[in-house]
Amino acid sequence: MDGSEYPTCGKGLAENSVVPARVSQLISAMAENLQVHMKALDLNDPNSRAEYDVYEILVNQLRQAATQLEATASQMAGHRDLPMGRHDEQAMTHPRIRETFEKLIEQKQKLLSLLQQTEERDSELLEMMRS
């Protein structure tokens, strides 16, 4: 096995860059969905006007978040060839390292569950729109 086959932190960053990239795409789609929804609001109605104003703020915030996530993903991907630095093996086996990695996995699992739940609800809404 030559050195290019060993996992490095740079390769790990690059491989994991797909997570913020994909979340960025999701957030962008949320912003676009809200923006398109805004066009259906009757601005002569005070409640619709209030909804419009809230959505306008949220669209801007979501777009900023998506832009930042995409920039982060790009930077992570760009560090694929980051040279492997020396690591303190004792520090790498510290329980805190394992705990934070377990927390990352748990958060991914929670996000997956949330996306599955909301996908079911959203699919039902989409089906109603088709009727």
Coordinates of C-alpha atoms in Angstrom, one line a residue:
M1 CA 0.0 0.0 0.0
D2 CA 1.6 3.3 -1.0
G3 CA 1.1 6.6 0.9
S4 CA -1.8 7.7 -1.4
E5 CA -3.9 4.8 -0.1
Y6 CA -3.7 5.8 3.5
P7 CA -6.5 7.9 4.9
T8 CA -5.3 11.4 5.8
C9 CA -7.1 14.3 7.6
G10 CA -7.0 16.1 4.3
K11 CA -8.7 13.2 2.5
G12 CA -11.2 13.1 5.4
L13 CA -12.0 16.8 5.0
A14 CA -12.5 16.3 1.3
E15 CA -14.7 13.2 1.7
N16 CA -16.8 14.9 4.3
S17 CA -17.2 18.2 2.3
V18 CA -20.3 16.6 0.7
V19 CA -22.2 17.0 3.9
P20 CA -22.1 20.9 4.1
A21 CA -22.5 21.0 0.3
R22 CA -25.6 18.9 0.3
V23 CA -27.0 20.8 3.3
S24 CA -26.3 24.0 1.4
Q25 CA -28.4 22.7 -1.5
L26 CA -31.2 21.8 0.8
I27 CA -31.1 25.2 2.4
S28 CA -31.1 26.9 -1.0
A29 CA -34.1 24.9 -2.0
M30 CA -35.9 25.9 1.2
A31 CA -35.2 29.6 0.4
E32 CA -36.4 29.2 -3.2
N33 CA -39.6 27.4 -2.0
L34 CA -40.4 30.3 0.4
Q35 CA -39.7 32.9 -2.2
V36 CA -42.0 31.2 -4.7
H37 CA -44.6 30.9 -2.0
M38 CA -44.4 34.6 -1.4
K39 CA -45.8 35.3 -4.9
A40 CA -49.0 33.6 -3.9
L41 CA -49.7 35.9 -1.0
D42 CA -52.4 38.6 -1.2
L43 CA -50.6 41.6 0.2
N44 CA -53.8 43.4 0.7
D45 CA -54.5 41.0 3.6
P46 CA -52.7 42.0 6.8
N47 CA -52.0 38.4 7.7
S48 CA -50.5 37.7 4.3
R49 CA -48.5 40.8 4.5
A50 CA -47.0 39.7 7.9
E51 CA -46.3 36.3 6.4
Y52 CA -44.6 37.9 3.4
D53 CA -42.4 40.1 5.7
V54 CA -41.3 37.1 7.7
Y55 CA -40.6 35.0 4.6
E56 CA -38.6 37.8 3.1
I57 CA -36.3 37.9 6.2
L58 CA -36.0 34.1 6.2
V59 CA -35.2 33.8 2.5
N60 CA -32.3 36.2 3.0
Q61 CA -31.0 34.4 6.1
L62 CA -31.3 31.0 4.4
R63 CA -29.5 32.2 1.3
Q64 CA -26.6 33.6 3.5
A65 CA -26.4 30.3 5.4
A66 CA -26.4 28.3 2.1
T67 CA -23.7 30.5 0.7
Q68 CA -21.5 30.0 3.8
L69 CA -22.0 26.3 3.8
E70 CA -21.1 26.0 0.2
A71 CA -17.9 28.1 0.8
T72 CA -17.0 25.8 3.7
A73 CA -17.6 22.7 1.6
S74 CA -15.5 24.0 -1.1
Q75 CA -12.7 24.9 1.3
M76 CA -12.9 21.4 2.8
A77 CA -12.8 19.7 -0.6
G78 CA -9.8 21.9 -1.5
H79 CA -7.7 20.5 1.3
R80 CA -7.6 16.9 0.0
D81 CA -3.8 17.1 -0.4
L82 CA -3.2 18.6 3.0
P83 CA -0.1 16.8 4.3
M84 CA -0.6 14.5 7.2
G85 CA 0.6 16.1 10.3
R86 CA 2.0 14.3 13.3
H87 CA -0.6 13.3 15.8
D88 CA -0.2 12.5 19.5
E89 CA -1.5 8.9 19.6
Q90 CA -2.3 9.2 23.3
A91 CA -4.5 12.3 22.6
M92 CA -6.1 10.5 19.7
T93 CA -7.3 7.7 22.0
H94 CA -8.7 10.1 24.6
P95 CA -12.3 9.4 25.4
R96 CA -13.2 13.0 24.4
I97 CA -12.1 12.2 20.8
R98 CA -14.4 9.1 20.7
E99 CA -17.3 11.0 22.4
T100 CA -17.2 13.8 19.8
F101 CA -17.1 11.4 17.0
E102 CA -20.1 9.5 18.5
K103 CA -21.9 12.8 18.8
L104 CA -21.3 13.5 15.1
I105 CA -22.7 10.1 14.1
E106 CA -25.7 10.6 16.4
Q107 CA -26.4 14.0 14.8
K108 CA -26.2 12.5 11.4
Q109 CA -28.7 9.8 12.4
K110 CA -31.1 12.4 13.9
L111 CA -30.8 14.5 10.7
L112 CA -31.5 11.4 8.6
S113 CA -34.6 10.6 10.7
L114 CA -35.8 14.2 10.5
L115 CA -35.4 14.2 6.7
Q116 CA -37.3 10.9 6.4
Q117 CA -40.2 12.2 8.5
T118 CA -40.4 15.5 6.7
E119 CA -40.1 13.8 3.3
E120 CA -43.2 11.7 4.1
R121 CA -45.2 14.8 5.1
D122 CA -43.9 16.8 2.1
S123 CA -44.7 14.0 -0.3
E124 CA -48.3 13.9 1.0
L125 CA -48.6 17.7 0.5
L126 CA -47.2 17.3 -3.0
E127 CA -49.7 14.6 -3.8
M128 CA -52.5 17.0 -2.6
M129 CA -51.2 19.7 -4.9
R130 CA -51.4 17.3 -7.9
S131 CA -55.0 16.5 -7.1

